[in-house]
Structures are given as structure tokens and as C-alpha cells.
Coordinates of N, CA and C and ligand atoms in Angstrom, one line a residue:
M1 N 111.1 118.7 145.6 CA 110.1 117.6 145.4 C 109.8 117.5 143.9
F2 N 109.7 116.2 143.5 CA 109.4 115.9 142.1 C 108.1 116.4 141.7
G3 N 107.0 116.2 142.5 CA 105.7 116.5 142.1 C 105.5 118.0 141.8
I4 N 106.1 118.8 142.6 CA 105.9 120.3 142.4 C 106.6 120.7 141.1
R5 N 107.8 120.1 140.9 CA 108.5 120.5 139.7 C 107.7 120.1 138.4
V6 N 107.1 119.0 138.5 CA 106.2 118.5 137.3 C 105.1 119.5 137.2
L7 N 104.5 119.9 138.3 CA 103.3 120.8 138.2 C 103.7 122.1 137.6
I8 N 104.9 122.6 138.1 CA 105.4 123.9 137.5 C 105.6 123.8 136.0
Y9 N 106.2 122.7 135.7 CA 106.6 122.4 134.3 C 105.3 122.4 133.4
L10 N 104.3 121.7 133.9 CA 103.0 121.6 133.2 C 102.3 122.9 133.1
A11 N 102.4 123.7 134.2 CA 101.8 125.0 134.2 C 102.5 125.9 133.2
G12 N 103.8 125.8 133.1 CA 104.5 126.6 132.1 C 104.1 126.2 130.7
I13 N 104.0 124.9 130.4 CA 103.6 124.5 129.1 C 102.1 125.0 128.8
G14 N 101.3 124.9 129.8 CA 99.9 125.3 129.7 C 99.8 126.8 129.4
L15 N 100.7 127.6 130.0 CA 100.7 129.0 129.8 C 101.1 129.3 128.4
I16 N 102.2 128.6 127.9 CA 102.7 128.9 126.6 C 101.6 128.5 125.5
V17 N 100.9 127.3 125.8 CA 99.9 126.9 124.9 C 98.7 127.9 124.8
W18 N 98.4 128.4 126.0 CA 97.3 129.4 126.1 C 97.6 130.7 125.4
I19 N 98.9 131.1 125.5 CA 99.3 132.3 124.8 C 99.3 132.1 123.3
L20 N 99.7 130.9 122.9 CA 99.7 130.6 121.4 C 98.3 130.6 120.9
I21 N 97.4 130.0 121.6 CA 96.0 129.9 121.2 C 95.4 131.3 121.1
R22 N 95.7 132.1 122.1 CA 95.2 133.5 122.0 C 95.7 134.3 120.8
L23 N 97.0 134.1 120.6 CA 97.6 134.8 119.4 C 97.0 134.3 118.1
A24 N 96.7 132.9 118.1 CA 96.1 132.4 116.9 C 94.7 132.9 116.6
K25 N 94.0 133.0 117.7 CA 92.6 133.5 117.6 C 92.5 134.9 117.4
N26 N 93.5 135.7 117.7 CA 93.4 137.1 117.6 C 94.5 137.6 116.6
P27 N 94.4 137.3 115.4 CA 95.5 137.7 114.5 C 95.4 139.2 114.3
R28 N 96.5 139.9 114.4 CA 96.6 141.3 114.2 C 96.6 141.7 112.8
T29 N 97.0 140.8 112.0 CA 97.1 141.1 110.5 C 95.8 141.1 109.9
E30 N 95.4 142.2 109.4 CA 94.1 142.3 108.7 C 94.3 141.9 107.3
K31 N 93.3 141.1 106.8 CA 93.4 140.7 105.5 C 92.8 141.8 104.6
K32 N 93.7 142.3 103.8 CA 93.3 143.3 102.8 C 93.5 142.7 101.4
T33 N 92.4 142.3 100.8 CA 92.5 141.7 99.5 C 92.1 142.7 98.4
A34 N 91.9 143.9 98.9 CA 91.5 144.9 97.9 C 92.6 145.1 96.8
K35 N 92.3 144.9 95.6 CA 93.2 145.1 94.6 C 93.3 146.6 94.2
P36 N 94.4 147.1 93.8 CA 94.4 148.4 93.3 C 93.5 148.6 92.1
V37 N 92.7 149.6 92.1 CA 91.7 149.8 91.1 C 92.5 150.2 89.8
D38 N 92.2 149.4 88.8 CA 92.9 149.7 87.5 C 92.0 150.7 86.7
D39 N 92.5 151.9 86.4 CA 91.6 152.8 85.7 C 91.4 152.3 84.3
M40 N 90.2 152.7 83.8 CA 89.9 152.4 82.4 C 90.1 153.6 81.6
V41 N 90.8 153.5 80.5 CA 91.0 154.6 79.6 C 90.3 154.2 78.3
R42 N 90.0 155.3 77.5 CA 89.2 155.1 76.3 C 90.1 155.2 75.1
C43 N 89.9 154.3 74.2 CA 90.7 154.4 72.9 C 90.2 155.6 72.2
A44 N 91.1 156.5 71.8 CA 90.8 157.7 71.1 C 90.3 157.4 69.7
R45 N 90.5 156.2 69.2 CA 90.2 155.8 67.8 C 88.8 155.2 67.8
C46 N 88.6 154.1 68.5 CA 87.4 153.3 68.5 C 86.5 153.5 69.7
G47 N 87.0 154.1 70.7 CA 86.1 154.4 71.9 C 86.0 153.2 72.9
M48 N 86.8 152.2 72.6 CA 86.7 151.0 73.5 C 87.5 151.3 74.8
F49 N 87.0 150.9 75.9 CA 87.6 151.1 77.2 C 88.6 149.9 77.4
V50 N 89.8 150.3 77.8 CA 90.8 149.3 78.1 C 91.5 149.7 79.4
P51 N 92.0 148.7 80.2 CA 92.8 149.1 81.4 C 94.0 149.9 81.0
R52 N 94.3 150.8 81.9 CA 95.4 151.8 81.6 C 96.7 151.0 81.3
H53 N 97.0 150.0 82.0 CA 98.3 149.3 81.8 C 98.3 148.5 80.5
E54 N 97.1 148.3 79.9 CA 97.1 147.6 78.6 C 97.0 148.6 77.5
A55 N 96.6 149.8 77.8 CA 96.4 150.8 76.7 C 97.8 151.3 76.2
I56 N 97.7 151.7 75.0 CA 98.9 152.3 74.4 C 98.8 153.8 74.4
S57 N 99.6 154.4 75.2 CA 99.5 155.9 75.3 C 100.4 156.6 74.3
D58 N 99.8 157.7 73.8 CA 100.5 158.5 72.9 C 100.3 159.9 73.3
E59 N 101.3 160.5 73.9 CA 101.1 161.8 74.5 C 100.0 161.8 75.5
E60 N 98.9 162.5 75.3 CA 97.8 162.4 76.2 C 96.7 161.5 75.9
R61 N 96.8 160.8 74.8 CA 95.7 160.0 74.3 C 96.1 158.5 74.6
Y62 N 95.0 157.7 74.6 CA 95.2 156.3 74.8 C 94.5 155.5 73.7
Y63 N 95.1 154.4 73.4 CA 94.6 153.6 72.3 C 94.5 152.1 72.8
C64 N 93.6 151.4 72.2 CA 93.5 150.0 72.6 C 94.5 149.1 72.0
C65 N 95.1 149.5 70.9 CA 96.1 148.8 70.2 C 97.0 149.7 69.4
S66 N 98.2 149.3 69.0 CA 99.1 150.1 68.3 C 98.6 150.5 66.9
Q67 N 97.7 149.6 66.4 CA 97.2 149.9 65.0 C 96.3 151.1 65.1
H68 N 95.4 151.2 66.1 CA 94.6 152.4 66.2 C 95.4 153.7 66.5
R69 N 96.5 153.5 67.3 CA 97.4 154.7 67.5 C 97.9 155.2 66.2
D70 N 98.4 154.2 65.3 CA 98.9 154.6 64.1 C 97.9 155.2 63.1
E71 N 96.7 154.7 63.2 CA 95.6 155.1 62.3 C 95.2 156.6 62.7
D72 N 95.3 156.9 63.9 CA 94.8 158.2 64.4 C 95.8 159.3 64.2
R73 N 96.9 159.0 63.6 CA 97.9 160.0 63.4 C 97.6 160.8 62.1
Ligands
ZN1 ZN1 90.8 151.2 69.4

């Protein structure tokens, strides 16, 4: 019968849509926007704090710029 097939078809579509809506409303992926904390290191010459990745390291010391590194030698 044509009517029952249409009903089953619509029910199938409805089920798929319902599952998709549930998945969309319940995202498993947690948003983690926490950035890795960048340590601050202190210039051994002038005492200014600079992020570690921007600091110039010389053995165990850090400097804000290469000039201060050279001056501290
Ligand atoms: Zn400095």
C-alpha cells in the first residue's frame, strides 16, 4: 500500500532529523579556549618582564633584548 510506505518513509526522515537535532544540541566537543600560559621571565639587565618566547636566553639568564644580553657580559 502506498500510504503505509509514505508513512514509513516520513517516519524514517523524522527519526533522522530528530537524531541530528539531538546531536546538534548535545555537542560532545567541549570548547577549551584556554591558551597555554606564557611564563614571564625577567631581564637580568634591566629587570623588565618579557614573555619567555620573546626573551633572549643566555645560559640560565634571560634578557629583553640582545643589547642587554651583550651589555651584561
Ligand atoms: Zn633588558
